[in-house]
Short mmCIF file of C-alpha atoms in Angstrom, two decimals:
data_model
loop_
_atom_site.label_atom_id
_atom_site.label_comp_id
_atom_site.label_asym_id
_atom_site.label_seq_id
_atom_site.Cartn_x
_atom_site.Cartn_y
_atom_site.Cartn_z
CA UNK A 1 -2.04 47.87 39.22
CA UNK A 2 1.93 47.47 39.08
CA UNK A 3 1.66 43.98 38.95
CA UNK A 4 -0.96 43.82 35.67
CA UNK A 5 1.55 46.21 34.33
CA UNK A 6 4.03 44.15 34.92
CA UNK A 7 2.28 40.79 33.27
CA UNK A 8 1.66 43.21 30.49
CA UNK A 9 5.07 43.80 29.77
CA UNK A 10 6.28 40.18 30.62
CA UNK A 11 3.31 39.10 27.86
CA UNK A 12 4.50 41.75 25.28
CA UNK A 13 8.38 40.72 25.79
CA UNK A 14 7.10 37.43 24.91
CA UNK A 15 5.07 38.53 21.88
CA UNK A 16 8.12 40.15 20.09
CA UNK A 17 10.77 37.23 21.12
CA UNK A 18 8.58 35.23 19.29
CA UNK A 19 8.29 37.01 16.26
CA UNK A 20 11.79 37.74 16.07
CA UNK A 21 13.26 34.11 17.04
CA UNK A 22 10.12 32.26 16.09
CA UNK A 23 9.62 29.53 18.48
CA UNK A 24 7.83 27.42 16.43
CA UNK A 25 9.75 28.54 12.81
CA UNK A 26 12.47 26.42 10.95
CA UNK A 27 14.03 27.10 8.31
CA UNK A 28 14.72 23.67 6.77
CA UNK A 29 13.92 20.20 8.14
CA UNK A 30 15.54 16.91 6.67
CA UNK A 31 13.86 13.51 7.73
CA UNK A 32 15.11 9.84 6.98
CA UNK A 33 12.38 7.54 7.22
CA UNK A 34 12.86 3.75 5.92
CA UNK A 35 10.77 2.18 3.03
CA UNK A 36 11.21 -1.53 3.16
CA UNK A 37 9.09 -3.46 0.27
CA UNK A 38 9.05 -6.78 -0.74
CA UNK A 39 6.85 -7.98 -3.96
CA UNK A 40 5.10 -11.03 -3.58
CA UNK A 41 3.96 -14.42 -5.42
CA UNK A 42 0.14 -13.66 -6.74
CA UNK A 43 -0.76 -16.33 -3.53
CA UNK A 44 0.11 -13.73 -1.03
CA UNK A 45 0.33 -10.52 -2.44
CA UNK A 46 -1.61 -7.79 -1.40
CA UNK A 47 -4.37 -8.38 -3.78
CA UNK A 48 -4.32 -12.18 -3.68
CA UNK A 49 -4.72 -13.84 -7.29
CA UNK A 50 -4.97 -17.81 -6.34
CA UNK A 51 -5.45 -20.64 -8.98
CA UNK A 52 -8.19 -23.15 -8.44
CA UNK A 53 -7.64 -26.66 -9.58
CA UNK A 54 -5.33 -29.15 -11.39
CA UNK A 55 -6.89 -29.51 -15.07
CA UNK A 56 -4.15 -26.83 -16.76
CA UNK A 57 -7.05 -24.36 -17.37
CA UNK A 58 -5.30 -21.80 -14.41
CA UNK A 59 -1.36 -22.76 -14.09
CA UNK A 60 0.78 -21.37 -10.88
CA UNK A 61 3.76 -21.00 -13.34
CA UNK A 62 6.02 -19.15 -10.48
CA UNK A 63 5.04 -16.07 -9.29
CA UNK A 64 2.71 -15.31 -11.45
CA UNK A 65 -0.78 -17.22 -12.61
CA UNK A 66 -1.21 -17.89 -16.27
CA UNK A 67 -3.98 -19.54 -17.83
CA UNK A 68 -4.74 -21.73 -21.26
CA UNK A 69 -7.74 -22.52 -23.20
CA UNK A 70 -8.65 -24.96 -23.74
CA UNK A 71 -6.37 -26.20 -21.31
CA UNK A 72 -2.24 -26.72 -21.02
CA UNK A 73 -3.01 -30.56 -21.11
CA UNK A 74 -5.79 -30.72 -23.72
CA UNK A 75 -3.85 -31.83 -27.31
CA UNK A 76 -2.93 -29.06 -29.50
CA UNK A 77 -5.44 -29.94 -32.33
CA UNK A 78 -8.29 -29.33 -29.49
CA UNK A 79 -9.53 -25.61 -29.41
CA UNK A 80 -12.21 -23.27 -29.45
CA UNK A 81 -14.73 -23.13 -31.60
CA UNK A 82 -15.06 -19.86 -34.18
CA UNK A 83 -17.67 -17.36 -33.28
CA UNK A 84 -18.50 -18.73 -30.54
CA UNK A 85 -18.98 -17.40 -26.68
CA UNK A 86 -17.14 -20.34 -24.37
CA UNK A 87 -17.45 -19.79 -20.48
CA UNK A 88 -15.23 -21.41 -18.40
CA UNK A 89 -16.71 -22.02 -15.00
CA UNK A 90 -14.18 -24.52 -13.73
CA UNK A 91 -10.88 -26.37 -14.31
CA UNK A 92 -10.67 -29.28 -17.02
CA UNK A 93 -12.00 -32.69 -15.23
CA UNK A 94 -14.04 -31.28 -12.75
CA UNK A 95 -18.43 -31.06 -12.50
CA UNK A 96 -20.09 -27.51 -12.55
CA UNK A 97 -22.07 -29.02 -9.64
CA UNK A 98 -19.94 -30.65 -7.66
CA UNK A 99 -19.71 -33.91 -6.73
CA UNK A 100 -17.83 -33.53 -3.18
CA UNK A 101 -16.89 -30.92 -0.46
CA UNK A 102 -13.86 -31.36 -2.43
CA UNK A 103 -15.41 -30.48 -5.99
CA UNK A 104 -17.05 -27.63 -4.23
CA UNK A 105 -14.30 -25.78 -3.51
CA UNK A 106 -12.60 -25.55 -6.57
CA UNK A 107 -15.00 -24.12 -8.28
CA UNK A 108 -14.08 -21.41 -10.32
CA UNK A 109 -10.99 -20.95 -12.36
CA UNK A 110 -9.56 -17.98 -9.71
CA UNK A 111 -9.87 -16.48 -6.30
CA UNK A 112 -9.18 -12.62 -6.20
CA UNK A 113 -9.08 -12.10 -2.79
CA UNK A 114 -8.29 -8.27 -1.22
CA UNK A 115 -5.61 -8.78 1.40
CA UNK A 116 -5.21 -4.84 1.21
CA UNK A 117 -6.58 -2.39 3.50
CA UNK A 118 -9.47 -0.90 1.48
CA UNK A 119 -12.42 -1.93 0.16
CA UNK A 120 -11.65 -2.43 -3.56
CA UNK A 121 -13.59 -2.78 -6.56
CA UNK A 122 -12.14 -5.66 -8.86
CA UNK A 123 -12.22 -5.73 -12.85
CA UNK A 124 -10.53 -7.37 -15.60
CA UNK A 125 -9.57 -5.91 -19.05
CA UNK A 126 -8.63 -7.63 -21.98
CA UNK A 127 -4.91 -5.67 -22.90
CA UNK A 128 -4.50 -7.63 -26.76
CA UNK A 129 -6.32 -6.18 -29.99
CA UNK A 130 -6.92 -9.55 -31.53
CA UNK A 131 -10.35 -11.27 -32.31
CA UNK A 132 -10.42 -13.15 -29.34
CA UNK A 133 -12.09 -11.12 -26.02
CA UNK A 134 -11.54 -12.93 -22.57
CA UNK A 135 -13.31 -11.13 -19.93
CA UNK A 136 -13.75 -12.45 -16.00
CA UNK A 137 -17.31 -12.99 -14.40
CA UNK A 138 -18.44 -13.27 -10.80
CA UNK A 139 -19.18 -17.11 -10.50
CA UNK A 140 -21.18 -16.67 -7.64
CA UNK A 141 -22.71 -13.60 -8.29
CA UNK A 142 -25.03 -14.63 -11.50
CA UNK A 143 -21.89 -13.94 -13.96
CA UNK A 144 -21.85 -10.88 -14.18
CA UNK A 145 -18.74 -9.95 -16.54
CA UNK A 146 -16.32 -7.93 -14.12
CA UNK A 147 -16.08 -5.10 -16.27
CA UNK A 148 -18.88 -2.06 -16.13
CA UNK A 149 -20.18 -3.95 -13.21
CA UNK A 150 -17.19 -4.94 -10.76
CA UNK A 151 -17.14 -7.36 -7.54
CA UNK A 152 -16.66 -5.11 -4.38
CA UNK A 153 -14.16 -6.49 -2.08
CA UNK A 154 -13.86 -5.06 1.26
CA UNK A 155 -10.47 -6.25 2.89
CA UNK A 156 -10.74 -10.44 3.03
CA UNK A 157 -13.54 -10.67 1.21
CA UNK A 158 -12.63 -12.79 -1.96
CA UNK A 159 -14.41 -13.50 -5.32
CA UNK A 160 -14.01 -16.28 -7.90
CA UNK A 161 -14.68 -16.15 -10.93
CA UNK A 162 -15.18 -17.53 -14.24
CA UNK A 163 -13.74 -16.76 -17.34
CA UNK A 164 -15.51 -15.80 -20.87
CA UNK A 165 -13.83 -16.27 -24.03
CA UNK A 166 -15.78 -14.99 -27.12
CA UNK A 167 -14.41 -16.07 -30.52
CA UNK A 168 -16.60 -13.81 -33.17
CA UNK A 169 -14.23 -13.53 -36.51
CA UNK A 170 -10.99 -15.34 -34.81
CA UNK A 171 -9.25 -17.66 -37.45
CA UNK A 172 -7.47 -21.06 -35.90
CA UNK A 173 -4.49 -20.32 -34.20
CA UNK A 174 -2.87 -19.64 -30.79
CA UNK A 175 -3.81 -16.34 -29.54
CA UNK A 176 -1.28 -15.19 -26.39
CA UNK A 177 -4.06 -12.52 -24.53
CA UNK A 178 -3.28 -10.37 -21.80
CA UNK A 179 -5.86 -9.66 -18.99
CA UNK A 180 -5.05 -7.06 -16.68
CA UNK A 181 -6.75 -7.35 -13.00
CA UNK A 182 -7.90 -3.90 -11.62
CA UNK A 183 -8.54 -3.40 -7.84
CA UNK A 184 -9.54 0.19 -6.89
CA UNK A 185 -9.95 1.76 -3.84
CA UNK A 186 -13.39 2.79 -3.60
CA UNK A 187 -13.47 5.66 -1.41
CA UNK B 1 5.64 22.36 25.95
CA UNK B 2 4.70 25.50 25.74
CA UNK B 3 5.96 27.14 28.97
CA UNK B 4 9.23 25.36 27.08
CA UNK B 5 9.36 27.22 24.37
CA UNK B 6 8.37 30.36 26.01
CA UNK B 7 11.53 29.85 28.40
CA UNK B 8 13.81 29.32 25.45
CA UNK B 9 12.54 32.83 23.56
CA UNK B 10 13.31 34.71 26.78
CA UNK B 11 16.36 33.12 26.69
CA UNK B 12 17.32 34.36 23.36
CA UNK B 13 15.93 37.70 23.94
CA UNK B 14 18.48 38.44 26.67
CA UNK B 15 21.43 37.19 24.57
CA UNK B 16 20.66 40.26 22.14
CA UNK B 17 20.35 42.50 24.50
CA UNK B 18 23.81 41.55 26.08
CA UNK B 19 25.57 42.56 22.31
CA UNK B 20 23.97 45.27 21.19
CA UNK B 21 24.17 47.11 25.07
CA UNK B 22 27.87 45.93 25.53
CA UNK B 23 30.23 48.99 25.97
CA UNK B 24 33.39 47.68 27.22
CA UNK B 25 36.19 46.24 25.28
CA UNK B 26 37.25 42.85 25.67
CA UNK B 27 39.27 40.09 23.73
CA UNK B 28 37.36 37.02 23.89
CA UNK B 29 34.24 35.84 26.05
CA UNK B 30 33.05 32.75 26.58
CA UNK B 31 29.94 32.39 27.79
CA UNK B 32 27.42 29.34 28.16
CA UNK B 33 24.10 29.17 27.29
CA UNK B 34 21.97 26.30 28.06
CA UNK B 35 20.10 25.18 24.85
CA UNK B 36 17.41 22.96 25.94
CA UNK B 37 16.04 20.52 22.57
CA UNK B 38 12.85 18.56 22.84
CA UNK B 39 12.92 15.55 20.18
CA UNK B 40 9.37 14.51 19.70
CA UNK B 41 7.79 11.65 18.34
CA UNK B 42 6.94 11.70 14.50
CA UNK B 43 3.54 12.74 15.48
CA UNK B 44 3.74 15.68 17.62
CA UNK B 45 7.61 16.70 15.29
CA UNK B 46 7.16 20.55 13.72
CA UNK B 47 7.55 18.47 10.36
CA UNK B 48 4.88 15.62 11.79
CA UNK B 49 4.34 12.25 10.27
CA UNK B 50 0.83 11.27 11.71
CA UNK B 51 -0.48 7.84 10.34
CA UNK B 52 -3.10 7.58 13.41
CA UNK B 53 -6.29 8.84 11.14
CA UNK B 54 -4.45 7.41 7.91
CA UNK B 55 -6.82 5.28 5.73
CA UNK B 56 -3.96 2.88 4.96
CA UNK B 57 -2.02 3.09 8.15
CA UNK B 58 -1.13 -0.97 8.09
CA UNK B 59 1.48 -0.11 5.87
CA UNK B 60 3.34 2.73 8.42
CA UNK B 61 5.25 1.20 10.88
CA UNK B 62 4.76 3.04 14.71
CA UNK B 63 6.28 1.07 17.12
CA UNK B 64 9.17 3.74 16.97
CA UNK B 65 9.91 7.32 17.81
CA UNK B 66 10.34 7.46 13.58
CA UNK B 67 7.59 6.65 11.36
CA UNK B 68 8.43 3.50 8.85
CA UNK B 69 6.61 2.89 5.52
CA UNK B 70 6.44 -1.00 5.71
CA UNK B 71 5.49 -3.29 2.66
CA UNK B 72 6.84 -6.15 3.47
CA UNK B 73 4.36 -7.28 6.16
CA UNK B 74 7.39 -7.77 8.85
CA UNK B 75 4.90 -5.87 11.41
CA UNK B 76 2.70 -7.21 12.72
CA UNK B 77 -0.51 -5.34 11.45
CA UNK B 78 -3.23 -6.28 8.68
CA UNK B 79 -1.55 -7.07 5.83
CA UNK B 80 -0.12 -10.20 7.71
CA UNK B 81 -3.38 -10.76 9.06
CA UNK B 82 -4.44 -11.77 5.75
CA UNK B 83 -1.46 -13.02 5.30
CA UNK B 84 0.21 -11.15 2.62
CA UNK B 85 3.47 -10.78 2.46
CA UNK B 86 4.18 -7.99 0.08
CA UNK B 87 2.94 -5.93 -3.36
CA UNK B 88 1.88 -8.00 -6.17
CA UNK B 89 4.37 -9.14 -8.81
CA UNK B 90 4.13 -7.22 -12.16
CA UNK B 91 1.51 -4.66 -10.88
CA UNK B 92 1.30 -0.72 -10.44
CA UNK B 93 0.38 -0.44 -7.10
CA UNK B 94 -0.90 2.83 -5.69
CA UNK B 95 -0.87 3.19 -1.88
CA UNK B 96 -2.50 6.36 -1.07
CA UNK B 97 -2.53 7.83 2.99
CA UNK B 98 -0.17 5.73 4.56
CA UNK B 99 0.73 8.62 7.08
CA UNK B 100 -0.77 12.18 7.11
CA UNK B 101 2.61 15.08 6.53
CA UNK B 102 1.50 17.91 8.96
CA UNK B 103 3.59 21.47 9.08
CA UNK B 104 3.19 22.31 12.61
CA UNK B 105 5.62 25.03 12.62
CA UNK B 106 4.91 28.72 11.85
CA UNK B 107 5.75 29.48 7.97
CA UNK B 108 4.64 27.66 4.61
CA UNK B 109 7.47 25.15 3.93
CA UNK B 110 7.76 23.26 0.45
CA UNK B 111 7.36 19.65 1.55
CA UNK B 112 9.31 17.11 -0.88
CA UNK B 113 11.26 14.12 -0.70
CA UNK B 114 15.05 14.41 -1.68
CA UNK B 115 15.00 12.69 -5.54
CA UNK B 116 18.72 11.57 -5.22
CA UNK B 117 17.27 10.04 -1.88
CA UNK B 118 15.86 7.09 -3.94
CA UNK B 119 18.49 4.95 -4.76
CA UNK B 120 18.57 4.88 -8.74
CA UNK B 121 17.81 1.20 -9.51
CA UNK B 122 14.53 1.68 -7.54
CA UNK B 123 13.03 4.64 -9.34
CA UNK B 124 9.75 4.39 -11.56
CA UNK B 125 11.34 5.76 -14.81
CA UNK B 126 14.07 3.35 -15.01
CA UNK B 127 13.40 -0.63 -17.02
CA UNK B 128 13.38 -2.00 -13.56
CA UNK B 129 11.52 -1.90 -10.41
CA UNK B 130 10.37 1.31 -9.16
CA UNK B 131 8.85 2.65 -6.35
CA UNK B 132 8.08 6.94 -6.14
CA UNK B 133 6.61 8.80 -3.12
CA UNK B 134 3.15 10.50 -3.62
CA UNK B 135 1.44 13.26 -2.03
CA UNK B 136 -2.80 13.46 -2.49
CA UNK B 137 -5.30 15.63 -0.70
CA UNK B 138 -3.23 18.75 -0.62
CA UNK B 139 -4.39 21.79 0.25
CA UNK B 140 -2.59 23.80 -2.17
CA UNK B 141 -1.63 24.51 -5.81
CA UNK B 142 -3.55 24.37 -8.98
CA UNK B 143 -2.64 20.63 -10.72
CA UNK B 144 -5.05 18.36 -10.93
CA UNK B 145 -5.14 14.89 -12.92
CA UNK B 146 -8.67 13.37 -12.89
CA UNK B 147 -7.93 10.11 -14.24
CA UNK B 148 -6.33 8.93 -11.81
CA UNK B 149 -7.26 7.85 -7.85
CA UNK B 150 -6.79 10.64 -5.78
CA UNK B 151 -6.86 13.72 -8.27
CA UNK B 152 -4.26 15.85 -6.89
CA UNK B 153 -1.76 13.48 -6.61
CA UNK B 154 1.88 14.27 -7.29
CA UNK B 155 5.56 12.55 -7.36
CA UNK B 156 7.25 13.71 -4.20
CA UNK B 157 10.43 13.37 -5.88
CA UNK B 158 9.06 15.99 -8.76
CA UNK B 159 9.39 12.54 -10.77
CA UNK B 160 12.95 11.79 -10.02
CA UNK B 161 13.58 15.75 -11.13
CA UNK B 162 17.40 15.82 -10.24
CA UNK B 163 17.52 19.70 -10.32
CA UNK B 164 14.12 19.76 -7.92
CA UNK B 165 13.45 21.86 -5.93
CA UNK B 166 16.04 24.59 -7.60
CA UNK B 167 14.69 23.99 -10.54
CA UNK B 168 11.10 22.35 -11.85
CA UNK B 169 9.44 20.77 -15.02
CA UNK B 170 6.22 19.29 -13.95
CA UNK B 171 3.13 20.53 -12.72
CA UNK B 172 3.58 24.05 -14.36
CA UNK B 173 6.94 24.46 -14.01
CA UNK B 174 9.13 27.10 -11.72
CA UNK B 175 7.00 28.55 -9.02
CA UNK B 176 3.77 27.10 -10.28
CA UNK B 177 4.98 23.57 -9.76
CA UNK B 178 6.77 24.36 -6.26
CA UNK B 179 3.34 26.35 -4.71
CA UNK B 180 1.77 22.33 -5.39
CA UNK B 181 4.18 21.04 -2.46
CA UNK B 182 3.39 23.93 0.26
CA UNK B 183 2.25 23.21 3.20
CA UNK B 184 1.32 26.39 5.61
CA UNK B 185 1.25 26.16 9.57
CA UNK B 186 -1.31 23.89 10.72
CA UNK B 187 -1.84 22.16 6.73
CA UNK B 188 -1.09 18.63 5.97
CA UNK B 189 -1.33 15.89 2.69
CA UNK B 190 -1.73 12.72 2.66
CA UNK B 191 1.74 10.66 1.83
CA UNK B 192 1.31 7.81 0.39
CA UNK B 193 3.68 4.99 -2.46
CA UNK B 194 3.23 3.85 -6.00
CA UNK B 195 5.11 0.62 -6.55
CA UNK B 196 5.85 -0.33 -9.96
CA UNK B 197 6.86 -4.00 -10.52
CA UNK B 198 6.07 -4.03 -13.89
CA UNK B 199 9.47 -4.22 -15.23
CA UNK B 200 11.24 -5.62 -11.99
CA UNK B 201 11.20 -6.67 -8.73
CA UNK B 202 12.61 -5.46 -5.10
CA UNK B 203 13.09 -6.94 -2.14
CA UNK B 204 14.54 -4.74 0.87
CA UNK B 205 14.48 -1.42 1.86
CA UNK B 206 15.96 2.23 1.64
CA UNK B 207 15.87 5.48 3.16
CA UNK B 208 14.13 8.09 1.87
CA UNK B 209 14.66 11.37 2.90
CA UNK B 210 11.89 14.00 3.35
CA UNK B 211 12.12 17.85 3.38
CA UNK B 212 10.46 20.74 4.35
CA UNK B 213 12.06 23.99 3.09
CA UNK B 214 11.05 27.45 4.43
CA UNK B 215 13.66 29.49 2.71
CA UNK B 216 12.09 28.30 -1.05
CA UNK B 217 8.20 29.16 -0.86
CA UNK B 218 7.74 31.20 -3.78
CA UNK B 219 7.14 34.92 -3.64
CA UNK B 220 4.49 34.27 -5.67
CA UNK B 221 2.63 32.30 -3.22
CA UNK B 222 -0.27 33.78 -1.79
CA UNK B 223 -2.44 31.11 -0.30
CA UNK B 224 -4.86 28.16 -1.32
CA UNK B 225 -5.67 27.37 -4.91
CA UNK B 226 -3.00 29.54 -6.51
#
């Protein structure tokens, strides 16, 4: 009996030191914690934008790839047709069906490849108000314009794709279009 | 751990009692107390950086007894695995969850990081590069943003807010924008980056210092949702 009274009173001692000091309780914490980043060429970035092939249709102009229609080697009185829809499954110089191992590979004008975390889905939008529309379409995946309906990367998995360039109501000229590449985590 | 702490409130108990009992007079005492301090690991810290259930825990560094937010693939995780070696060039990048920010103390803290602890040629409202801590998934507050991944999330820094946490602009302003960033015993958000190298790039690294305040929860703060 003394000694549950005892326990009782060693407990309750407890109870209000707690409260009072607060064991657990501070007031204000400060922690450092180090962010180091480094920003990448599109070849080995997180989400990995890689050119395929050598005809100037998809340049790797630095960090960054760029691409020309109908190609940065074609003359400059060769374009696109007006009101037309072009699609662009390949470089300049090279067979839709592929010849080689070689040919094979570089099908496609770019690999998006997801070297995040995440499973991603991937879309393209066309940034410039002018008469030309450039979207990007799954080459392997029937064509499907990556827009309503994007690839689904998980991490590693990769896409290439084609590009679509409709022409309805442009007038001869350069156009200088800006295609912005969307990968969002899906869940 | 716990038979610790329960040592060091006896402790502390006894040391009161001493001053207010004390009857004689007496010029100066000295008088040692031990003070016994257990550092923990980020994970098990009152103010606890957990990335082990983290969706995108590549990106925090654990190999020390301090969590590190690495994007520049110089661990040896998955981004190097598929061999990338950093954030894409002129991108927004949103990296959401890197490491969970649990308050495993005993009052609601607000939970920020320092703005003046970015250094200013790195923040996202400048021409240049910019890089701003976010949290998402937190339990409290009323802002929301649906456009956006991750619906609740806010800028850490109270977007580079100088004045913040004294004084606030975003997310309701005053005590409406300072209930978003509280974190009671036992809550947590997910902290994650949002890289902007739009404008800029950045290659190194910085400290960024994070807070958790007990002394400036609102008065007006009375739980979840408000």
């Amino acid at each position: 009996m003394r000694r549950r009274t005892l326990l009782a009173g060693l407990g309750s001692l407890v109870a209000s030191g707690s409260l009072a000091v607060g064991t657990g309780a501070f007031s204000t914490t400060r922690a450092e914690r180090t962010v180091s980043v480094s920003v990448a060429d599109d070849a080995s970035a997180v989400l990995k934008l890689e050119q395929i092939g050598t005809g100037g249709r998809s340049i790797p102009s630095g960090s960054k790839v760029t691409f020309s229609f109908p190609g940065a080697f074609a003359s400059d009185d060769l374009g696109l047709g007006t009101d037309s829809v072009y699609e662009f499954d390949t470089d300049s110089g090279r067979s839709v069906f592929g010849d080689t191992n070689e040919d094979e590979q570089k099908l496609g004008l770019l690999l998006i490849k997801n070297q995040g975390t995440q499973k991603v889905s991937v879309f393209a939008r066309d940034e410039s108000e002018s008469a030309v529309d450039i979207e990007m379409y799954d080459f392997d995946g029937g064509k499907t314009a990556l827009r309503k309906d994007p690839a689904t990367l998980a991490p590693g998995g990769e896409v290439k794709v084609g590009f679509r360039v409709r022409t309805h109501g442009a007038v001869s000229g350069k156009f200088k279009e800006k295609l912005t590449v969307v990968a969002q985590a899906t869940e | 751990m716990q038979r610790r702490k329960m040592l060091a409130a006896l402790g502390s108990v006894a040391v009161g009692g001493a001053t207010a009992v004390s009857t004689g007079a007496f010029t100066n005492v000295q008088a040692q107390r031990n003070v016994s301090v257990n550092v923990a690991d980020d994970s098990d810290a009152l103010l606890a950086f957990d990335a082990s259930s983290s969706t995108n825990s590549a990106y925090a560094d654990t190999s020390e007894n301090a969590v590190a937010l690495d994007l520049d693939g110089s661990t040896g995780d998955d981004i190097t695995s598929y061999n990338a070696t950093g954030v894409n060039t002129d991108a927004l990048t949103q990296i959401l969850d890197i490491f969970k920010v649990r308050n495993q103390g005993t009052q609601a803290a607000v939970v920020y990081v320092n703005p003046s602890s970015v250094p200013e040629d790195q923040r996202t409202q400048t021409d240049g590069f910019g890089i701003d801590p976010q949290a998402s998934n937190r339990p409290n507050g009323d802002f929301t943003k649906e456009e956006t991944v991750g619906d609740d999330k806010i800028s850490l820094t109270h977007i580079y807010d100088q004045d913040f946490p004294s004084s606030t602009s975003y997310y309701g302003g005053g005590n409406d924008a300072l209930e978003e960033y509280v974190l009671e015993p036992g809550e947590s958000f997910d902290f994650g980056l949002y890289v902007d190298t739009r404008n800029g790039d950045f290659d190194g690294s910085f400290d960024m210092e994070i807070v958790a305040d007990a002394t400036i929860v609102p008065d007006s703060y009375e739980g979840e949702g408000e």
